[in-house]
Short mmCIF file of C-alpha atoms and ligand atoms in Angstrom, two decimals:
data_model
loop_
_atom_site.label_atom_id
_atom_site.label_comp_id
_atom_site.label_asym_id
_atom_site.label_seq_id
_atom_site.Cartn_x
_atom_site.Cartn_y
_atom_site.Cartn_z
CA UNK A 1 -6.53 -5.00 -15.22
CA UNK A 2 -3.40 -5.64 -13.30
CA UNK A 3 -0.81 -3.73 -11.71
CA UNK A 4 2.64 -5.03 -11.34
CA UNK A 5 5.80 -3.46 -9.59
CA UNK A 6 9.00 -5.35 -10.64
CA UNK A 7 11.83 -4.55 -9.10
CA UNK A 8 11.10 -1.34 -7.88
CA UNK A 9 13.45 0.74 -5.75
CA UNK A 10 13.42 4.86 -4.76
CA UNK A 11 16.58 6.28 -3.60
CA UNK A 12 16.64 9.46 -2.69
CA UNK A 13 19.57 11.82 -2.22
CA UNK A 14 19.74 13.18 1.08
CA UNK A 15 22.87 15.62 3.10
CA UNK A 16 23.62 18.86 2.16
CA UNK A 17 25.37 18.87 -1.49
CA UNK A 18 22.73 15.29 -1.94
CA UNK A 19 25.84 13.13 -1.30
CA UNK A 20 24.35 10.79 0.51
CA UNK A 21 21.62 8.12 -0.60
CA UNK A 22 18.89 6.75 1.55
CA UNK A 23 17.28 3.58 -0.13
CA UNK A 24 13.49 4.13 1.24
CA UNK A 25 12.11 1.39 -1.40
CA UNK A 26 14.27 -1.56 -2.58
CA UNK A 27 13.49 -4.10 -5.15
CA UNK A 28 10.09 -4.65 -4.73
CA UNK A 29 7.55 -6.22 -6.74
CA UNK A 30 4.18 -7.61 -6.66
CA UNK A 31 1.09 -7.35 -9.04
CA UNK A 32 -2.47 -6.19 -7.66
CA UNK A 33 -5.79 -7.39 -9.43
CA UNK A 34 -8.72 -5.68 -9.80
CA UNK A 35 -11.19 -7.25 -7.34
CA UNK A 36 -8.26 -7.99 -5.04
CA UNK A 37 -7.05 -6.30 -1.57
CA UNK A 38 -3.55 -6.38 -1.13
CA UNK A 39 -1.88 -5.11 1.81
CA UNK A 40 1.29 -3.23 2.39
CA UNK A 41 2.43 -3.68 6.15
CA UNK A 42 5.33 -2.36 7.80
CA UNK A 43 6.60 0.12 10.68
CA UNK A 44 7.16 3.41 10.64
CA UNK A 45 9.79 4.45 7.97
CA UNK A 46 9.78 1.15 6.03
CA UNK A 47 8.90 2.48 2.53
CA UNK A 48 5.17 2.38 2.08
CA UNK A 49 4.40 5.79 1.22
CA UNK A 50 7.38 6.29 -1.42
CA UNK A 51 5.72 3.32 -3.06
CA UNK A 52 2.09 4.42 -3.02
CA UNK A 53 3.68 7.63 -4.37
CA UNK A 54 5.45 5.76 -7.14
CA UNK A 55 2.00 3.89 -8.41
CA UNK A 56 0.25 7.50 -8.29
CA UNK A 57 3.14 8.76 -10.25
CA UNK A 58 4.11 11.39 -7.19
CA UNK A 59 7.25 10.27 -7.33
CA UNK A 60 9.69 8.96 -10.14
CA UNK A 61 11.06 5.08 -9.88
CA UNK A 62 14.37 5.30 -9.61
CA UNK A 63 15.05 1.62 -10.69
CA UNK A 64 12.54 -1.08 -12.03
CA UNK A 65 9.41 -0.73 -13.53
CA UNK A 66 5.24 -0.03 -12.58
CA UNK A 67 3.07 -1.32 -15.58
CA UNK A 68 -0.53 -1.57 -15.81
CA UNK A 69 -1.49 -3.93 -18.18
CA UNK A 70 1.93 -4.08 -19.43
CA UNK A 71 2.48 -0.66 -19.96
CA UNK A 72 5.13 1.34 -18.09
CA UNK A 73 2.48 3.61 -15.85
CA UNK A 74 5.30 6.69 -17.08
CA UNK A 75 3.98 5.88 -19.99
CA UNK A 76 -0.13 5.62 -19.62
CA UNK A 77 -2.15 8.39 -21.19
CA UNK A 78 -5.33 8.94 -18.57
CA UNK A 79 -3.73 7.20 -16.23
CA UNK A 80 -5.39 8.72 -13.24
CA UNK A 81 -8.53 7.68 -14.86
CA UNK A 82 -8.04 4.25 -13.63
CA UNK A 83 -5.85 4.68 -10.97
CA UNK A 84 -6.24 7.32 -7.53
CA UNK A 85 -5.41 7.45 -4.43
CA UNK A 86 -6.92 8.34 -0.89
CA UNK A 87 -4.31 9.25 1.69
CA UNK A 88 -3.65 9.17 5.52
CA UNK A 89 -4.89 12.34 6.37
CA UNK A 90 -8.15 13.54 5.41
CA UNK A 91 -8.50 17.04 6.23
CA UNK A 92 -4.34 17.76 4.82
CA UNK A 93 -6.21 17.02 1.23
CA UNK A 94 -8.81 19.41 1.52
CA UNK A 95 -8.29 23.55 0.52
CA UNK A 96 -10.06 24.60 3.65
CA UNK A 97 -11.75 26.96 2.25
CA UNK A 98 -13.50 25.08 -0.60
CA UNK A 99 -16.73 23.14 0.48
CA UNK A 100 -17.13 19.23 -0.88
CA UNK A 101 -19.03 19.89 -3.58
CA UNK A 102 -16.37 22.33 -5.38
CA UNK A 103 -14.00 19.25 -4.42
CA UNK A 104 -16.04 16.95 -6.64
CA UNK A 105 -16.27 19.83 -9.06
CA UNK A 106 -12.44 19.98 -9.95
CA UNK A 107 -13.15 16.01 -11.41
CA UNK A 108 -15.50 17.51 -13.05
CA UNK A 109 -13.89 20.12 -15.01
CA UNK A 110 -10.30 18.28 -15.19
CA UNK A 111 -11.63 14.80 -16.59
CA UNK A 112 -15.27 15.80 -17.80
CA UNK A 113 -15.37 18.98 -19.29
CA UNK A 114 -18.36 18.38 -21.44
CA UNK A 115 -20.42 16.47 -18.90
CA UNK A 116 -24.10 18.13 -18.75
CA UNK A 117 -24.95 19.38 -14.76
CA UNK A 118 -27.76 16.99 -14.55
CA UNK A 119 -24.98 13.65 -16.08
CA UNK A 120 -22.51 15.03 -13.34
CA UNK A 121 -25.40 15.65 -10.67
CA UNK A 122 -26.37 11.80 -11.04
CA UNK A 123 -22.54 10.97 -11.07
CA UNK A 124 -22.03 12.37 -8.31
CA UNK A 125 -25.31 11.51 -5.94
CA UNK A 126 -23.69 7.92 -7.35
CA UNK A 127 -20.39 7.77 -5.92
CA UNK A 128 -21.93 9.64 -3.07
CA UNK A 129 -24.16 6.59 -2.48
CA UNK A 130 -21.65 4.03 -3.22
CA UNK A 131 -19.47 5.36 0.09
CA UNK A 132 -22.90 5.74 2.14
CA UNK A 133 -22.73 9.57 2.26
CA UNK A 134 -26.00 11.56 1.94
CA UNK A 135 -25.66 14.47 -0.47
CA UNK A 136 -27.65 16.69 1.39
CA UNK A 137 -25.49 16.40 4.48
CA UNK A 138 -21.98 16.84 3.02
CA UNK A 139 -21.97 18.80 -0.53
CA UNK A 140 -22.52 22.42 0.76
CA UNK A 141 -20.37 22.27 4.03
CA UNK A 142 -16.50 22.90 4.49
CA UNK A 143 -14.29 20.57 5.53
CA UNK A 144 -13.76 21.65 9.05
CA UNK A 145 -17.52 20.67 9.49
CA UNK A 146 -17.41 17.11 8.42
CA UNK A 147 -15.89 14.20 10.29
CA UNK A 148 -12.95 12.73 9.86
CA UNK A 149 -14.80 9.05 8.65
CA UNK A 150 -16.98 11.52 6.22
CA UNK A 151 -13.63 13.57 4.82
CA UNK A 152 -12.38 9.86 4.47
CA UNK A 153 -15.38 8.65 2.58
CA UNK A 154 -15.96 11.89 0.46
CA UNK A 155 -12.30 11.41 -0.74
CA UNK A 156 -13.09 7.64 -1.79
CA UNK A 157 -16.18 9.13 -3.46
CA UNK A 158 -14.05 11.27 -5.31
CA UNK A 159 -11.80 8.48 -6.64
CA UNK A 160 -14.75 6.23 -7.79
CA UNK A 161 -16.36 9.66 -9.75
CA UNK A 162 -13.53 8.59 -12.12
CA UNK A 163 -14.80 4.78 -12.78
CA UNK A 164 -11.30 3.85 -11.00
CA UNK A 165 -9.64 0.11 -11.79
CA UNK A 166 -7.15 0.38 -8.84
CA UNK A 167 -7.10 2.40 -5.40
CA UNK A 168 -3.98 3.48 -3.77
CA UNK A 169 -5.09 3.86 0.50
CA UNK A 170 -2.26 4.86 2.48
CA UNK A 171 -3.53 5.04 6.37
CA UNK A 172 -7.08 5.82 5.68
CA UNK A 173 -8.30 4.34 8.63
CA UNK A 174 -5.79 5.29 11.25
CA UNK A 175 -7.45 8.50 11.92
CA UNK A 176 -11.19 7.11 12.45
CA UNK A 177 -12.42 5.70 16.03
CA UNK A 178 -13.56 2.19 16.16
CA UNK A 179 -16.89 2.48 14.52
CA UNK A 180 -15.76 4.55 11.64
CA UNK A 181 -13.08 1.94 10.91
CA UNK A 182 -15.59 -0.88 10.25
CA UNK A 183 -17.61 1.41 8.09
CA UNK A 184 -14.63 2.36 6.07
CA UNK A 185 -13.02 -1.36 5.74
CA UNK A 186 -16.19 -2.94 4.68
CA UNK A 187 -16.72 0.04 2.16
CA UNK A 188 -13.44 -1.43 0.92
CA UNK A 189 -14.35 -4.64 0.45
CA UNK A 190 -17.66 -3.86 -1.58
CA UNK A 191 -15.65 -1.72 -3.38
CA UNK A 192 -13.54 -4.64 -4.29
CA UNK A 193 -16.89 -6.33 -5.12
CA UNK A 194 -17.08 -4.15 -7.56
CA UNK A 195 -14.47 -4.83 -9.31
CA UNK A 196 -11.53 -2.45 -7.75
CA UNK A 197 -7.93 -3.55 -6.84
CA UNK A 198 -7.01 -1.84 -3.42
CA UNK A 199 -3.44 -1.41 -2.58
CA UNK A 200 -3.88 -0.90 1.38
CA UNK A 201 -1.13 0.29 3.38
CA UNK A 202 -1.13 0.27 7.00
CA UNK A 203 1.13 -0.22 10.08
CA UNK A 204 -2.10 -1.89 11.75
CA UNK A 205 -1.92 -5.63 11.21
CA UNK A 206 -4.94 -6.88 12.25
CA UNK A 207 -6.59 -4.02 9.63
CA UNK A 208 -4.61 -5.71 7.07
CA UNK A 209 -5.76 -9.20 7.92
CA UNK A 210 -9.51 -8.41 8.27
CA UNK A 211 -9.57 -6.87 4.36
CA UNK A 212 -6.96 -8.35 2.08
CA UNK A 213 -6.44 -11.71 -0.10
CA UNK A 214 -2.84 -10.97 -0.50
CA UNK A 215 -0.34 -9.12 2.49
CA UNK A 216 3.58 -7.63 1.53
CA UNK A 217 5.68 -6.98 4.88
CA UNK A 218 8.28 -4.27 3.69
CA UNK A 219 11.33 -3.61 5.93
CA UNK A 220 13.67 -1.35 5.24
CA UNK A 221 12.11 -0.26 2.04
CA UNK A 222 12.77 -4.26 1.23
CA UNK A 223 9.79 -7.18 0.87
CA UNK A 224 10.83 -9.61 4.13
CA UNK A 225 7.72 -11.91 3.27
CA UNK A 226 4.74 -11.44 1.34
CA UNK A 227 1.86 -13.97 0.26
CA UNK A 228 -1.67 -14.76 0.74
CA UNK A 229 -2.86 -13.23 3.64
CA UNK A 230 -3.70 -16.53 5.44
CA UNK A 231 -0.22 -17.92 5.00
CA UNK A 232 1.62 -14.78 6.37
CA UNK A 233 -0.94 -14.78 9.33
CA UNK A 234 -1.09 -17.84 10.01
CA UNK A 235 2.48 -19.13 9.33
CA UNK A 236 4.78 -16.17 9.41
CA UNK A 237 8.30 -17.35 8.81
CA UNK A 238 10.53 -14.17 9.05
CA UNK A 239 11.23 -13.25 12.68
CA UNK A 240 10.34 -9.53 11.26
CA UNK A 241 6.61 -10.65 10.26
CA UNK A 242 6.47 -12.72 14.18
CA UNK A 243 7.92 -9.43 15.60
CA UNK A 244 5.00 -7.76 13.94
CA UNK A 245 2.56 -10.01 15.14
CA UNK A 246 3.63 -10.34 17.93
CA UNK A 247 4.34 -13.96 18.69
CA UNK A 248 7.36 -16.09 19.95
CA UNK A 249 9.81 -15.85 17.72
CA UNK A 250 9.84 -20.08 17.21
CA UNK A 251 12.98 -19.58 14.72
CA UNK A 252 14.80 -18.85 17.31
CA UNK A 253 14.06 -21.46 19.49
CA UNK A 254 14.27 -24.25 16.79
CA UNK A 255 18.24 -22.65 15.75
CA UNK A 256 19.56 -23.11 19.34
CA UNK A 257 18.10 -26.85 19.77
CA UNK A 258 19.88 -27.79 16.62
CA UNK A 259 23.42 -27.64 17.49
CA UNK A 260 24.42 -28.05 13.72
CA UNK A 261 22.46 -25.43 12.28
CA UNK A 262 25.46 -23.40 10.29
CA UNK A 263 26.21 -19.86 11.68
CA UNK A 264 26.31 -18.53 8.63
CA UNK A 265 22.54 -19.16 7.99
CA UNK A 266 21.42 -17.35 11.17
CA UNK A 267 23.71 -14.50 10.21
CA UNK A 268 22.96 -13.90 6.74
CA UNK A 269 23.65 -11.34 4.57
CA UNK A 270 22.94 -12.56 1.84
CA UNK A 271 23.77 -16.81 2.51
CA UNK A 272 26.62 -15.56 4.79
CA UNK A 273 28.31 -13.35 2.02
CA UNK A 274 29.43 -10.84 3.92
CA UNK A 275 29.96 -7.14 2.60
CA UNK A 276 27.83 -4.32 1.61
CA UNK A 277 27.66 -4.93 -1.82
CA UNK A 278 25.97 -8.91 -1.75
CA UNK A 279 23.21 -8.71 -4.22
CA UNK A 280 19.69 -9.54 -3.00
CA UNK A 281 18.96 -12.82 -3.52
CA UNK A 282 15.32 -12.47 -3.59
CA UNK A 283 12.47 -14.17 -1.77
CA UNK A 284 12.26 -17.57 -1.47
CA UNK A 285 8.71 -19.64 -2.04
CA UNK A 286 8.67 -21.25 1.23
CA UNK A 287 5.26 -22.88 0.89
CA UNK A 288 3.02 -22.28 -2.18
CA UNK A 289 1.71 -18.36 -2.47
CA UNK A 290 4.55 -17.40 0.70
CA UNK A 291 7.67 -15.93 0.00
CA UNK A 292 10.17 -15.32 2.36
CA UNK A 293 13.74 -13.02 1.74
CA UNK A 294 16.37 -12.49 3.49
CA UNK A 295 17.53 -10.07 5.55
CA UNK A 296 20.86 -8.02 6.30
CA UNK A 297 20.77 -9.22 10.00
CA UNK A 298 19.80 -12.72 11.39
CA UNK A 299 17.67 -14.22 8.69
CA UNK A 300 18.22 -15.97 5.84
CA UNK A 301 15.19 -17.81 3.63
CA UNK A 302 16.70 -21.04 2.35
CA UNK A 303 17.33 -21.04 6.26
CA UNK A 304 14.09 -20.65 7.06
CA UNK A 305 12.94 -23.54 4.95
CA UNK A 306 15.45 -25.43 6.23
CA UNK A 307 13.54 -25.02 9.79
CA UNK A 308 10.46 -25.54 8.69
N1 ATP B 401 11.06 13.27 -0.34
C1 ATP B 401 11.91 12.59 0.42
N2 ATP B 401 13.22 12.92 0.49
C2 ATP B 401 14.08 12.23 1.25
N3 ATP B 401 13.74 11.17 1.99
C3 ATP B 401 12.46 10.78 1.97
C4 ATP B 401 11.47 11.47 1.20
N4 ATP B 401 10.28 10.85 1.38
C5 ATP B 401 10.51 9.83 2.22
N5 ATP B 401 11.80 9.78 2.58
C6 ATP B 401 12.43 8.78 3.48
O1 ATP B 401 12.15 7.50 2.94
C7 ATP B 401 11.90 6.56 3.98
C8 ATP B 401 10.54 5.91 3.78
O2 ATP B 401 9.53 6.89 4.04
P1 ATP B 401 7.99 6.60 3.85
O3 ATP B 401 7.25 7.85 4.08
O4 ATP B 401 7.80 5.92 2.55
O5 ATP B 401 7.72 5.57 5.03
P2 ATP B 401 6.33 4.95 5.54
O6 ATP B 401 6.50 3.47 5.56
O7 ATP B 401 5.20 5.50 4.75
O8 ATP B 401 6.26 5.46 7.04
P3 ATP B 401 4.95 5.88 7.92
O9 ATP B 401 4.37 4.59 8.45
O10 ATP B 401 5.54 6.70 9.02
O11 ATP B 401 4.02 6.64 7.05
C9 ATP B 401 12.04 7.33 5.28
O12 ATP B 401 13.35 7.13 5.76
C10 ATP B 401 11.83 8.75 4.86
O13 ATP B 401 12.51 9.63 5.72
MG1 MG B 402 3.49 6.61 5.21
#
């Protein structure tokens, strides 16, 4: 099963009378396996949410396309059968006053009506054991009286009830403390074991690099570089993705030693075509499985092979 985003963009109308438009996601695409981590990585702002929202069909695309297999999601009858998601904050999901087990129960009664108590009873102590929770301590209490790393798990045990094929996790793991996190990210990764494709989106890098195959740096609602997770690590080319790790921004370095690297290059927007209304051009494959774009200030990816 694979799910692919092709040229996806959200704008949304914002001001008064909705006259102006804010462009949170723009032209992004990417494909997520099953049995593959990918994550989305970017500051505060940068789009990540409006596109986990778009895959969990929260929110409309406003241009482009999300297909599973093919099929425009819009489009997928039981869609939420193979696709759920587990969001930032835990205890924000929960009706306070219903206790876990009635939590599990609304799967229950939404997408298996005519499931026997003893079938959902072994369903559940299932997906119960699959996040490491014990039944007995969670089921009958209220939300308020689990932890946050339990709330977080109980919700992932919730998604797999439904035999899920992909896994939307926007910030699950900023709320836990240290320990919790480890639990939680290697719970990911048998759950990709098993088969699942995890879209992961954090604003933590190094939580990005410990679980996923494939990482996608949004900026601006935009992909600035994207590729297996080694490559972007290891050799990040866009001064955004070195800004984000932290590192010396070589680019710079390497532009003002060559005395004949063109302006235009280091100023692009869009290969020095100035305006507002350049087109993308799209990423560029700077080394096999990395892709680099370009930006509206500073960068430009032919550039940045150029450099390289
Ligand atoms: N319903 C909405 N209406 C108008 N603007 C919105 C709406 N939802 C999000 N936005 C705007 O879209 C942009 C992207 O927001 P989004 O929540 O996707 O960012 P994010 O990357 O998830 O940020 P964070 O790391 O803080 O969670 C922001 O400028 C935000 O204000
Ligand atoms: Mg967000």
């Amino acid at each position: 099963m694979m799910l692919r985003l092709d040229r996806v963009s959200k704008t949304f109308r914002t001001g008064s009378f909705g006259g102006r438009e804010l462009h949170a996601v723009r032209e992004v695409g990417f494909e997520v396996a099953q049995g593959e981590v990918v994550s989305l990585i970017g500051e505060s702002g940068s789009g990540k949410t409006t596109l986990g929202r778009m895959i969990l069909r929260l929110a409309a695309v406003s241009e482009g396309s999300i297909t599973l297999d093919g099929v425009d999601i819009a489009r997928q009858k039981d869609y939420y059968r193979s696709v759920q998601g587990v969001f930032q904050d835990p205890f924000s999901s929960y009706n306070p006053i219903f206790k876990a087990d009635r939590v599990l129960e609304m799967i229950r009664q939404r997408f298996f009506p005519s499931m026997g108590a003893a079938d959902w009873r072994a369903r559940v102590e299932s997906s119960l054991a699959a996040v490491r929770l014990d039944p007995g301590g969670v089921l009958g209490k209220y939300p308020h009286q689990l932890s946050g790393g339990q709330l977080q798990r109980l919700l992932i045990a919730r998604a797999l009830l439904l035999d899920i094929r992909m896994l939307v996790a926007d910030e699950i793991i900023s709320m836990l403390d240290a320990s919790t996190r480890i639990d939680v990210l290697n719970l990911l990764g048998e759950l990709k074991g098993r088969g699942l494709g995890i879209l992961f989106i954090t604003h933590d890098l190094s939580l990005g690099n410990y679980v996923s195959e494939k990482t996608v740096v949004l900026r601006s609602g935009r992909v600035v570089e994207m590729g297996r997770t080694e490559l972007v690590f290891g050799n990040p080319l866009h001064p955004y993705t070195r800004n984000l790790l932290g590192s010396v921004p070589r680019l710079h370095r390497r532009w003002s030693e060559e005395e004949d690297a063109p302006e235009e290059e280091a100023t692009c927007f869009y290969h020095g075509a100035a305006g507002r209304d350049a087109t993308w051009p799209g990423l560029v494959e700077a080394e096999p499985g990395h892709f680099v774009g370009c930006a509206t200030s500073g960068t430009c990816a032919p550039a940045l092979e150029l450099v390289r």
